[in-house]
JSON list of C-alpha atoms in Angstrom, two decimals:
[
{"chain": "A", "resi": 106, "resn": "ILE", "atom": "CA", "xyz": [-14.28, -38.47, -14.71]},
{"chain": "A", "resi": 107, "resn": "LEU", "atom": "CA", "xyz": [-16.89, -38.45, -11.97]},
{"chain": "A", "resi": 108, "resn": "ASN", "atom": "CA", "xyz": [-16.13, -36.50, -8.81]},
{"chain": "A", "resi": 109, "resn": "VAL", "atom": "CA", "xyz": [-18.04, -36.87, -5.58]},
{"chain": "A", "resi": 110, "resn": "GLU", "atom": "CA", "xyz": [-17.28, -34.16, -3.06]},
{"chain": "A", "resi": 111, "resn": "GLN", "atom": "CA", "xyz": [-18.07, -34.22, 0.63]},
{"chain": "A", "resi": 112, "resn": "SER", "atom": "CA", "xyz": [-17.96, -31.37, 3.10]},
{"chain": "A", "resi": 113, "resn": "PRO", "atom": "CA", "xyz": [-16.78, -30.69, 5.64]},
{"chain": "A", "resi": 114, "resn": "GLN", "atom": "CA", "xyz": [-13.73, -32.97, 5.71]},
{"chain": "A", "resi": 115, "resn": "SER", "atom": "CA", "xyz": [-13.96, -33.23, 9.48]},
{"chain": "A", "resi": 116, "resn": "LEU", "atom": "CA", "xyz": [-16.27, -32.06, 12.21]},
{"chain": "A", "resi": 117, "resn": "HIS", "atom": "CA", "xyz": [-16.03, -31.93, 15.98]},
{"chain": "A", "resi": 118, "resn": "VAL", "atom": "CA", "xyz": [-19.29, -31.56, 17.91]},
{"chain": "A", "resi": 119, "resn": "GLN", "atom": "CA", "xyz": [-20.43, -31.90, 21.48]},
{"chain": "A", "resi": 120, "resn": "GLU", "atom": "CA", "xyz": [-22.72, -34.69, 22.62]},
{"chain": "A", "resi": 121, "resn": "GLY", "atom": "CA", "xyz": [-26.31, -33.62, 22.01]},
{"chain": "A", "resi": 122, "resn": "ASP", "atom": "CA", "xyz": [-25.52, -31.31, 19.09]},
{"chain": "A", "resi": 123, "resn": "SER", "atom": "CA", "xyz": [-27.25, -31.85, 15.78]},
{"chain": "A", "resi": 124, "resn": "THR", "atom": "CA", "xyz": [-25.10, -31.84, 12.70]},
{"chain": "A", "resi": 125, "resn": "ASN", "atom": "CA", "xyz": [-25.25, -32.26, 8.95]},
{"chain": "A", "resi": 126, "resn": "PHE", "atom": "CA", "xyz": [-22.92, -33.08, 6.09]},
{"chain": "A", "resi": 127, "resn": "THR", "atom": "CA", "xyz": [-23.10, -32.45, 2.37]},
{"chain": "A", "resi": 128, "resn": "CYS", "atom": "CA", "xyz": [-22.41, -34.72, -0.57]},
{"chain": "A", "resi": 129, "resn": "SER", "atom": "CA", "xyz": [-22.19, -33.31, -4.10]},
{"chain": "A", "resi": 130, "resn": "PHE", "atom": "CA", "xyz": [-22.26, -35.62, -7.09]},
{"chain": "A", "resi": 131, "resn": "PRO", "atom": "CA", "xyz": [-22.60, -35.33, -10.87]},
{"chain": "A", "resi": 132, "resn": "SER", "atom": "CA", "xyz": [-26.25, -35.28, -11.85]},
{"chain": "A", "resi": 133, "resn": "SER", "atom": "CA", "xyz": [-25.68, -36.69, -15.34]},
{"chain": "A", "resi": 134, "resn": "ASN", "atom": "CA", "xyz": [-26.69, -40.33, -15.77]},
{"chain": "A", "resi": 135, "resn": "PHE", "atom": "CA", "xyz": [-27.35, -40.52, -12.04]},
{"chain": "A", "resi": 136, "resn": "TYR", "atom": "CA", "xyz": [-28.66, -43.82, -10.75]},
{"chain": "A", "resi": 137, "resn": "ALA", "atom": "CA", "xyz": [-28.35, -44.00, -6.95]},
{"chain": "A", "resi": 138, "resn": "LEU", "atom": "CA", "xyz": [-26.80, -42.32, -3.93]},
{"chain": "A", "resi": 139, "resn": "HIS", "atom": "CA", "xyz": [-25.44, -44.37, -1.04]},
{"chain": "A", "resi": 140, "resn": "TRP", "atom": "CA", "xyz": [-24.44, -43.28, 2.47]},
{"chain": "A", "resi": 141, "resn": "TYR", "atom": "CA", "xyz": [-22.13, -45.43, 4.59]},
{"chain": "A", "resi": 142, "resn": "ARG", "atom": "CA", "xyz": [-20.79, -45.14, 8.13]},
{"chain": "A", "resi": 143, "resn": "TRP", "atom": "CA", "xyz": [-17.26, -46.40, 8.68]},
{"chain": "A", "resi": 144, "resn": "GLU", "atom": "CA", "xyz": [-16.05, -46.83, 12.22]},
{"chain": "A", "resi": 145, "resn": "THR", "atom": "CA", "xyz": [-12.38, -47.35, 12.97]},
{"chain": "A", "resi": 146, "resn": "ALA", "atom": "CA", "xyz": [-11.29, -51.00, 12.63]},
{"chain": "A", "resi": 147, "resn": "LYS", "atom": "CA", "xyz": [-14.67, -52.02, 11.25]},
{"chain": "A", "resi": 148, "resn": "SER", "atom": "CA", "xyz": [-16.26, -52.42, 7.82]},
{"chain": "A", "resi": 149, "resn": "PRO", "atom": "CA", "xyz": [-18.21, -49.64, 6.14]},
{"chain": "A", "resi": 150, "resn": "GLU", "atom": "CA", "xyz": [-21.88, -50.09, 7.00]},
{"chain": "A", "resi": 151, "resn": "ALA", "atom": "CA", "xyz": [-24.70, -49.00, 4.71]},
{"chain": "A", "resi": 152, "resn": "LEU", "atom": "CA", "xyz": [-27.03, -46.33, 6.05]},
{"chain": "A", "resi": 153, "resn": "PHE", "atom": "CA", "xyz": [-29.18, -45.41, 3.07]},
{"chain": "A", "resi": 154, "resn": "VAL", "atom": "CA", "xyz": [-29.60, -46.00, -0.64]},
{"chain": "A", "resi": 155, "resn": "MET", "atom": "CA", "xyz": [-31.64, -43.35, -2.41]},
{"chain": "A", "resi": 156, "resn": "THR", "atom": "CA", "xyz": [-32.64, -43.06, -6.03]},
{"chain": "A", "resi": 157, "resn": "LEU", "atom": "CA", "xyz": [-35.49, -40.60, -6.50]},
{"chain": "A", "resi": 158, "resn": "ASN", "atom": "CA", "xyz": [-35.33, -36.83, -6.51]},
{"chain": "A", "resi": 159, "resn": "GLY", "atom": "CA", "xyz": [-36.79, -35.60, -3.24]},
{"chain": "A", "resi": 160, "resn": "ASP", "atom": "CA", "xyz": [-36.18, -38.92, -1.45]},
{"chain": "A", "resi": 161, "resn": "GLU", "atom": "CA", "xyz": [-35.94, -38.63, 2.30]},
{"chain": "A", "resi": 162, "resn": "LYS", "atom": "CA", "xyz": [-34.86, -41.56, 4.44]},
{"chain": "A", "resi": 163, "resn": "LYS", "atom": "CA", "xyz": [-34.58, -41.93, 8.19]},
{"chain": "A", "resi": 164, "resn": "LYS", "atom": "CA", "xyz": [-32.99, -44.45, 10.52]},
{"chain": "A", "resi": 165, "resn": "GLY", "atom": "CA", "xyz": [-33.28, -43.54, 14.18]},
{"chain": "A", "resi": 166, "resn": "ARG", "atom": "CA", "xyz": [-31.58, -40.18, 14.71]},
{"chain": "A", "resi": 167, "resn": "ILE", "atom": "CA", "xyz": [-30.04, -40.17, 11.24]},
{"chain": "A", "resi": 168, "resn": "SER", "atom": "CA", "xyz": [-31.81, -38.95, 8.13]},
{"chain": "A", "resi": 169, "resn": "ALA", "atom": "CA", "xyz": [-30.85, -38.08, 4.57]},
{"chain": "A", "resi": 170, "resn": "THR", "atom": "CA", "xyz": [-32.28, -36.13, 1.68]},
{"chain": "A", "resi": 171, "resn": "LEU", "atom": "CA", "xyz": [-31.57, -36.28, -2.04]},
{"chain": "A", "resi": 172, "resn": "ASN", "atom": "CA", "xyz": [-31.71, -33.71, -4.83]},
{"chain": "A", "resi": 173, "resn": "THR", "atom": "CA", "xyz": [-30.81, -35.39, -8.10]},
{"chain": "A", "resi": 174, "resn": "LYS", "atom": "CA", "xyz": [-31.44, -32.35, -10.29]},
{"chain": "A", "resi": 175, "resn": "GLU", "atom": "CA", "xyz": [-28.79, -30.23, -8.60]},
{"chain": "A", "resi": 176, "resn": "GLY", "atom": "CA", "xyz": [-26.65, -33.19, -7.52]},
{"chain": "A", "resi": 177, "resn": "TYR", "atom": "CA", "xyz": [-26.50, -33.05, -3.75]},
{"chain": "A", "resi": 178, "resn": "SER", "atom": "CA", "xyz": [-27.51, -35.00, -0.68]},
{"chain": "A", "resi": 179, "resn": "TYR", "atom": "CA", "xyz": [-27.54, -34.05, 2.98]},
{"chain": "A", "resi": 180, "resn": "LEU", "atom": "CA", "xyz": [-27.04, -36.36, 5.93]},
{"chain": "A", "resi": 181, "resn": "TYR", "atom": "CA", "xyz": [-28.42, -35.17, 9.28]},
{"chain": "A", "resi": 182, "resn": "ILE", "atom": "CA", "xyz": [-27.67, -36.51, 12.73]},
{"chain": "A", "resi": 183, "resn": "LYS", "atom": "CA", "xyz": [-29.96, -35.30, 15.50]},
{"chain": "A", "resi": 184, "resn": "GLY", "atom": "CA", "xyz": [-28.65, -35.26, 19.07]},
{"chain": "A", "resi": 185, "resn": "SER", "atom": "CA", "xyz": [-25.17, -36.65, 18.28]},
{"chain": "A", "resi": 186, "resn": "GLN", "atom": "CA", "xyz": [-23.80, -39.31, 20.61]},
{"chain": "A", "resi": 187, "resn": "PRO", "atom": "CA", "xyz": [-20.16, -40.39, 21.07]},
{"chain": "A", "resi": 188, "resn": "GLU", "atom": "CA", "xyz": [-21.00, -43.67, 19.34]},
{"chain": "A", "resi": 189, "resn": "ASP", "atom": "CA", "xyz": [-21.84, -41.68, 16.20]},
{"chain": "A", "resi": 190, "resn": "SER", "atom": "CA", "xyz": [-18.14, -40.87, 15.84]},
{"chain": "A", "resi": 191, "resn": "ALA", "atom": "CA", "xyz": [-17.10, -42.34, 12.49]},
{"chain": "A", "resi": 192, "resn": "THR", "atom": "CA", "xyz": [-16.28, -41.46, 8.91]},
{"chain": "A", "resi": 193, "resn": "TYR", "atom": "CA", "xyz": [-19.41, -40.90, 6.84]},
{"chain": "A", "resi": 194, "resn": "LEU", "atom": "CA", "xyz": [-19.03, -41.77, 3.18]},
{"chain": "A", "resi": 195, "resn": "CYS", "atom": "CA", "xyz": [-21.30, -41.00, 0.31]},
{"chain": "A", "resi": 196, "resn": "ALA", "atom": "CA", "xyz": [-21.10, -42.71, -3.05]},
{"chain": "A", "resi": 197, "resn": "SER", "atom": "CA", "xyz": [-22.99, -42.29, -6.27]},
{"chain": "A", "resi": 198, "resn": "SER", "atom": "CA", "xyz": [-23.63, -44.71, -9.08]},
{"chain": "A", "resi": 199, "resn": "HIS", "atom": "CA", "xyz": [-24.17, -43.65, -12.67]},
{"chain": "A", "resi": 200, "resn": "LEU", "atom": "CA", "xyz": [-25.37, -45.44, -15.76]},
{"chain": "A", "resi": 201, "resn": "ASN", "atom": "CA", "xyz": [-22.72, -46.30, -18.31]},
{"chain": "A", "resi": 202, "resn": "ALA", "atom": "CA", "xyz": [-23.16, -46.34, -22.08]},
{"chain": "A", "resi": 203, "resn": "GLY", "atom": "CA", "xyz": [-24.80, -49.74, -21.77]},
{"chain": "A", "resi": 204, "resn": "GLY", "atom": "CA", "xyz": [-27.40, -48.41, -19.35]},
{"chain": "A", "resi": 205, "resn": "THR", "atom": "CA", "xyz": [-26.02, -50.19, -16.29]},
{"chain": "A", "resi": 206, "resn": "SER", "atom": "CA", "xyz": [-23.89, -49.30, -13.28]},
{"chain": "A", "resi": 207, "resn": "TYR", "atom": "CA", "xyz": [-23.07, -52.75, -11.99]},
{"chain": "A", "resi": 208, "resn": "GLY", "atom": "CA", "xyz": [-21.31, -52.52, -8.64]},
{"chain": "A", "resi": 209, "resn": "LYS", "atom": "CA", "xyz": [-19.47, -49.33, -9.44]},
{"chain": "A", "resi": 210, "resn": "LEU", "atom": "CA", "xyz": [-19.79, -46.76, -6.71]},
{"chain": "A", "resi": 211, "resn": "THR", "atom": "CA", "xyz": [-17.86, -43.50, -6.89]},
{"chain": "A", "resi": 212, "resn": "PHE", "atom": "CA", "xyz": [-17.00, -42.47, -3.35]},
{"chain": "A", "resi": 213, "resn": "GLY", "atom": "CA", "xyz": [-16.27, -39.11, -1.82]},
{"chain": "A", "resi": 214, "resn": "GLN", "atom": "CA", "xyz": [-13.38, -38.80, 0.61]},
{"chain": "A", "resi": 215, "resn": "GLY", "atom": "CA", "xyz": [-15.69, -38.82, 3.59]},
{"chain": "A", "resi": 216, "resn": "THR", "atom": "CA", "xyz": [-16.54, -36.59, 6.53]},
{"chain": "A", "resi": 217, "resn": "ILE", "atom": "CA", "xyz": [-14.85, -37.54, 9.81]},
{"chain": "A", "resi": 218, "resn": "LEU", "atom": "CA", "xyz": [-17.22, -36.89, 12.69]},
{"chain": "A", "resi": 219, "resn": "THR", "atom": "CA", "xyz": [-15.99, -36.76, 16.27]},
{"chain": "A", "resi": 220, "resn": "VAL", "atom": "CA", "xyz": [-18.58, -36.40, 19.02]},
{"chain": "A", "resi": 221, "resn": "HIS", "atom": "CA", "xyz": [-17.14, -35.29, 22.35]},
{"chain": "A", "resi": 222, "resn": "PRO", "atom": "CA", "xyz": [-18.86, -36.37, 25.59]},
{"chain": "B", "resi": 27, "resn": "LYS", "atom": "CA", "xyz": [-25.70, -64.75, 8.94]},
{"chain": "B", "resi": 28, "resn": "ALA", "atom": "CA", "xyz": [-21.97, -64.51, 8.35]},
{"chain": "B", "resi": 29, "resn": "GLY", "atom": "CA", "xyz": [-20.66, -61.28, 6.90]},
{"chain": "B", "resi": 30, "resn": "VAL", "atom": "CA", "xyz": [-18.18, -60.67, 4.12]},
{"chain": "B", "resi": 31, "resn": "THR", "atom": "CA", "xyz": [-14.85, -62.32, 4.88]},
{"chain": "B", "resi": 32, "resn": "GLN", "atom": "CA", "xyz": [-11.57, -61.13, 3.47]},
{"chain": "B", "resi": 33, "resn": "THR", "atom": "CA", "xyz": [-8.28, -62.94, 3.84]},
{"chain": "B", "resi": 34, "resn": "PRO", "atom": "CA", "xyz": [-5.60, -62.27, 4.73]},
{"chain": "B", "resi": 35, "resn": "ARG", "atom": "CA", "xyz": [-6.16, -59.17, 6.88]},
{"chain": "B", "resi": 36, "resn": "TYR", "atom": "CA", "xyz": [-2.58, -57.99, 6.58]},
{"chain": "B", "resi": 37, "resn": "LEU", "atom": "CA", "xyz": [0.10, -58.69, 4.02]},
{"chain": "B", "resi": 38, "resn": "ILE", "atom": "CA", "xyz": [3.64, -57.46, 3.39]},
{"chain": "B", "resi": 39, "resn": "LYS", "atom": "CA", "xyz": [5.15, -58.03, -0.04]},
{"chain": "B", "resi": 40, "resn": "THR", "atom": "CA", "xyz": [8.25, -56.91, -1.90]},
{"chain": "B", "resi": 41, "resn": "ARG", "atom": "CA", "xyz": [8.26, -54.84, -5.07]},
{"chain": "B", "resi": 42, "resn": "GLY", "atom": "CA", "xyz": [7.97, -57.03, -8.14]},
{"chain": "B", "resi": 43, "resn": "GLN", "atom": "CA", "xyz": [6.13, -59.85, -6.38]},
{"chain": "B", "resi": 44, "resn": "GLN", "atom": "CA", "xyz": [2.54, -60.74, -6.99]},
{"chain": "B", "resi": 45, "resn": "VAL", "atom": "CA", "xyz": [-0.27, -61.11, -4.47]},
{"chain": "B", "resi": 46, "resn": "THR", "atom": "CA", "xyz": [-3.68, -62.74, -4.31]},
{"chain": "B", "resi": 47, "resn": "LEU", "atom": "CA", "xyz": [-6.43, -61.51, -2.02]},
{"chain": "B", "resi": 48, "resn": "SER", "atom": "CA", "xyz": [-9.59, -63.46, -1.26]},
{"chain": "B", "resi": 49, "resn": "CYS", "atom": "CA", "xyz": [-13.17, -62.40, -0.56]},
{"chain": "B", "resi": 50, "resn": "SER", "atom": "CA", "xyz": [-16.05, -64.62, 0.52]},
{"chain": "B", "resi": 51, "resn": "PRO", "atom": "CA", "xyz": [-19.38, -62.83, 0.11]},
{"chain": "B", "resi": 52, "resn": "ILE", "atom": "CA", "xyz": [-22.48, -63.15, 2.21]},
{"chain": "B", "resi": 53, "resn": "SER", "atom": "CA", "xyz": [-24.27, -66.40, 1.49]},
{"chain": "B", "resi": 54, "resn": "GLY", "atom": "CA", "xyz": [-26.65, -65.95, -1.42]},
{"chain": "B", "resi": 55, "resn": "HIS", "atom": "CA", "xyz": [-24.92, -62.85, -2.75]},
{"chain": "B", "resi": 56, "resn": "ARG", "atom": "CA", "xyz": [-23.69, -63.27, -6.31]},
{"chain": "B", "resi": 57, "resn": "SER", "atom": "CA", "xyz": [-22.02, -59.90, -6.86]},
{"chain": "B", "resi": 58, "resn": "VAL", "atom": "CA", "xyz": [-18.58, -59.01, -5.52]},
{"chain": "B", "resi": 59, "resn": "SER", "atom": "CA", "xyz": [-16.92, -55.63, -6.05]},
{"chain": "B", "resi": 60, "resn": "TRP", "atom": "CA", "xyz": [-13.37, -54.63, -5.16]},
{"chain": "B", "resi": 61, "resn": "TYR", "atom": "CA", "xyz": [-12.14, -51.23, -4.02]},
{"chain": "B", "resi": 62, "resn": "GLN", "atom": "CA", "xyz": [-8.75, -49.73, -3.24]},
{"chain": "B", "resi": 63, "resn": "GLN", "atom": "CA", "xyz": [-8.14, -47.05, -0.63]},
{"chain": "B", "resi": 64, "resn": "THR", "atom": "CA", "xyz": [-4.79, -45.27, -0.55]},
{"chain": "B", "resi": 65, "resn": "PRO", "atom": "CA", "xyz": [-3.87, -42.50, 1.89]},
{"chain": "B", "resi": 66, "resn": "GLY", "atom": "CA", "xyz": [-5.69, -39.30, 1.01]},
{"chain": "B", "resi": 67, "resn": "GLN", "atom": "CA", "xyz": [-7.88, -41.00, -1.59]},
{"chain": "B", "resi": 68, "resn": "GLY", "atom": "CA", "xyz": [-11.46, -42.12, -1.42]},
{"chain": "B", "resi": 69, "resn": "LEU", "atom": "CA", "xyz": [-12.37, -45.68, -2.21]},
{"chain": "B", "resi": 70, "resn": "GLN", "atom": "CA", "xyz": [-11.53, -46.36, -5.86]},
{"chain": "B", "resi": 71, "resn": "PHE", "atom": "CA", "xyz": [-13.52, -48.98, -7.78]},
{"chain": "B", "resi": 72, "resn": "LEU", "atom": "CA", "xyz": [-11.46, -51.81, -9.26]},
{"chain": "B", "resi": 73, "resn": "PHE", "atom": "CA", "xyz": [-13.99, -54.26, -10.72]},
{"chain": "B", "resi": 74, "resn": "GLU", "atom": "CA", "xyz": [-17.23, -56.12, -10.15]},
{"chain": "B", "resi": 75, "resn": "TYR", "atom": "CA", "xyz": [-18.01, -59.79, -10.72]},
{"chain": "B", "resi": 76, "resn": "PHE", "atom": "CA", "xyz": [-21.37, -61.47, -10.98]},
{"chain": "B", "resi": 77, "resn": "SER", "atom": "CA", "xyz": [-21.89, -65.17, -11.64]},
{"chain": "B", "resi": 78, "resn": "GLU", "atom": "CA", "xyz": [-18.21, -65.62, -12.51]},
{"chain": "B", "resi": 79, "resn": "THR", "atom": "CA", "xyz": [-18.28, -62.80, -15.10]},
{"chain": "B", "resi": 80, "resn": "GLN", "atom": "CA", "xyz": [-16.67, -59.38, -14.83]},
{"chain": "B", "resi": 81, "resn": "ARG", "atom": "CA", "xyz": [-19.48, -56.91, -15.44]},
{"chain": "B", "resi": 82, "resn": "ASN", "atom": "CA", "xyz": [-17.73, -53.66, -14.72]},
{"chain": "B", "resi": 83, "resn": "LYS", "atom": "CA", "xyz": [-14.18, -52.38, -14.46]},
{"chain": "B", "resi": 84, "resn": "GLY", "atom": "CA", "xyz": [-12.51, -49.27, -13.08]},
{"chain": "B", "resi": 85, "resn": "ASN", "atom": "CA", "xyz": [-9.47, -47.41, -14.37]},
{"chain": "B", "resi": 86, "resn": "PHE", "atom": "CA", "xyz": [-6.66, -49.55, -13.08]},
{"chain": "B", "resi": 87, "resn": "PRO", "atom": "CA", "xyz": [-3.75, -51.03, -15.03]},
{"chain": "B", "resi": 88, "resn": "GLY", "atom": "CA", "xyz": [-3.85, -54.59, -16.27]},
{"chain": "B", "resi": 89, "resn": "ARG", "atom": "CA", "xyz": [-1.63, -55.68, -13.36]},
{"chain": "B", "resi": 90, "resn": "PHE", "atom": "CA", "xyz": [-4.87, -55.74, -11.36]},
{"chain": "B", "resi": 91, "resn": "SER", "atom": "CA", "xyz": [-7.07, -58.69, -12.20]},
{"chain": "B", "resi": 92, "resn": "GLY", "atom": "CA", "xyz": [-9.73, -60.74, -10.56]},
{"chain": "B", "resi": 93, "resn": "ARG", "atom": "CA", "xyz": [-11.94, -63.74, -10.88]},
{"chain": "B", "resi": 94, "resn": "GLN", "atom": "CA", "xyz": [-14.99, -65.25, -9.29]},
{"chain": "B", "resi": 95, "resn": "PHE", "atom": "CA", "xyz": [-15.71, -68.88, -8.60]},
{"chain": "B", "resi": 96, "resn": "SER", "atom": "CA", "xyz": [-18.96, -70.80, -8.87]},
{"chain": "B", "resi": 97, "resn": "ASN", "atom": "CA", "xyz": [-19.54, -70.41, -5.12]},
{"chain": "B", "resi": 98, "resn": "SER", "atom": "CA", "xyz": [-19.30, -66.60, -5.59]},
{"chain": "B", "resi": 99, "resn": "ARG", "atom": "CA", "xyz": [-15.99, -66.32, -3.75]},
{"chain": "B", "resi": 100, "resn": "SER", "atom": "CA", "xyz": [-13.73, -63.88, -5.49]},
{"chain": "B", "resi": 101, "resn": "GLU", "atom": "CA", "xyz": [-10.00, -63.37, -5.71]},
{"chain": "B", "resi": 102, "resn": "MET", "atom": "CA", "xyz": [-8.07, -60.30, -6.72]},
{"chain": "B", "resi": 103, "resn": "ASN", "atom": "CA", "xyz": [-4.54, -60.55, -8.05]},
{"chain": "B", "resi": 104, "resn": "VAL", "atom": "CA", "xyz": [-1.94, -57.85, -8.39]},
{"chain": "B", "resi": 105, "resn": "SER", "atom": "CA", "xyz": [1.17, -58.71, -10.35]},
{"chain": "B", "resi": 106, "resn": "THR", "atom": "CA", "xyz": [4.53, -56.93, -10.40]},
{"chain": "B", "resi": 107, "resn": "LEU", "atom": "CA", "xyz": [3.78, -55.02, -7.22]},
{"chain": "B", "resi": 108, "resn": "GLU", "atom": "CA", "xyz": [4.77, -51.37, -6.96]},
{"chain": "B", "resi": 109, "resn": "LEU", "atom": "CA", "xyz": [5.20, -49.28, -3.83]},
{"chain": "B", "resi": 110, "resn": "GLY", "atom": "CA", "xyz": [2.09, -47.33, -4.81]},
{"chain": "B", "resi": 111, "resn": "ASP", "atom": "CA", "xyz": [-0.02, -50.48, -4.56]},
{"chain": "B", "resi": 112, "resn": "SER", "atom": "CA", "xyz": [0.25, -50.26, -0.78]},
{"chain": "B", "resi": 113, "resn": "ALA", "atom": "CA", "xyz": [-3.35, -49.75, 0.25]},
{"chain": "B", "resi": 114, "resn": "LEU", "atom": "CA", "xyz": [-6.40, -51.11, 1.98]},
{"chain": "B", "resi": 115, "resn": "TYR", "atom": "CA", "xyz": [-8.32, -53.38, -0.38]},
{"chain": "B", "resi": 116, "resn": "LEU", "atom": "CA", "xyz": [-12.00, -53.78, 0.39]},
{"chain": "B", "resi": 117, "resn": "CYS", "atom": "CA", "xyz": [-14.48, -56.11, -1.18]},
{"chain": "B", "resi": 118, "resn": "ALA", "atom": "CA", "xyz": [-18.22, -55.67, -1.08]},
{"chain": "B", "resi": 119, "resn": "SER", "atom": "CA", "xyz": [-21.01, -58.09, -1.83]},
{"chain": "B", "resi": 120, "resn": "ASN", "atom": "CA", "xyz": [-24.62, -57.65, -2.71]},
{"chain": "B", "resi": 121, "resn": "SER", "atom": "CA", "xyz": [-27.38, -59.63, -4.34]},
{"chain": "B", "resi": 122, "resn": "GLY", "atom": "CA", "xyz": [-26.48, -58.32, -7.79]},
{"chain": "B", "resi": 123, "resn": "THR", "atom": "CA", "xyz": [-29.62, -56.26, -8.13]},
{"chain": "B", "resi": 124, "resn": "GLU", "atom": "CA", "xyz": [-28.79, -52.64, -8.81]},
{"chain": "B", "resi": 125, "resn": "ASN", "atom": "CA", "xyz": [-29.51, -49.99, -6.20]},
{"chain": "B", "resi": 126, "resn": "THR", "atom": "CA", "xyz": [-29.15, -52.38, -3.30]},
{"chain": "B", "resi": 127, "resn": "GLU", "atom": "CA", "xyz": [-26.78, -51.71, -0.45]},
{"chain": "B", "resi": 128, "resn": "ALA", "atom": "CA", "xyz": [-23.31, -53.19, -0.51]},
{"chain": "B", "resi": 129, "resn": "PHE", "atom": "CA", "xyz": [-21.94, -55.17, 2.44]},
{"chain": "B", "resi": 130, "resn": "PHE", "atom": "CA", "xyz": [-18.24, -54.65, 2.97]},
{"chain": "B", "resi": 131, "resn": "GLY", "atom": "CA", "xyz": [-15.56, -56.85, 4.43]},
{"chain": "B", "resi": 132, "resn": "GLN", "atom": "CA", "xyz": [-12.96, -55.52, 6.85]},
{"chain": "B", "resi": 133, "resn": "GLY", "atom": "CA", "xyz": [-10.36, -55.32, 4.14]},
{"chain": "B", "resi": 134, "resn": "THR", "atom": "CA", "xyz": [-6.85, -56.52, 3.46]},
{"chain": "B", "resi": 135, "resn": "ARG", "atom": "CA", "xyz": [-4.07, -54.09, 4.32]},
{"chain": "B", "resi": 136, "resn": "LEU", "atom": "CA", "xyz": [-1.30, -54.61, 1.74]},
{"chain": "B", "resi": 137, "resn": "THR", "atom": "CA", "xyz": [2.12, -53.08, 2.30]},
{"chain": "B", "resi": 138, "resn": "VAL", "atom": "CA", "xyz": [4.66, -53.21, -0.50]},
{"chain": "B", "resi": 139, "resn": "VAL", "atom": "CA", "xyz": [8.29, -52.66, 0.54]}
]
């Protein structure tokens, strides 16, 4: 059974603060790590997909890093804004016995971020 | 371009009934995956379809089934509903190439009473 763990479960920050979250995933048969942002009453929206150890990706004020050998990823938000308030989900995919992972993402329970004006 | 469309958005059913949920993927996407979210649980993978074939399956009982049509639209069926099936059901589409991002619909909220 694959377990993806995210911490913290929730976070309250002030506008302008920088923050980061952690995602831990099994390193065995690892294939890819996904980050999603899920705002209330909307669909989860993809932020990053990372595959290689040492990968770093950036989109505006949000960036992510990946360590596949130790099985963790960090998501950073610089200068948080109220519109960043959302649940941030990470999900990993792993190769099955047939060498594929088709569509199967194993999600963590998410980190709920609230940014106060 | 149009996003992933799930219908209906909300549904109330009685224990023992069956239900069918629909998902229309983004145009050109051939892969559709289904996920269940229950209170306190992360998104749990149900199954994935590509070109009308189930390629991957999660650990759910046989009461949960799905299919995909030639236009890539997918349906998920749950038979003999139980109270514990009350959940948000999300579908996601992508091109079918591994390691690409998934595009999610807004989900169907199923309540079993």
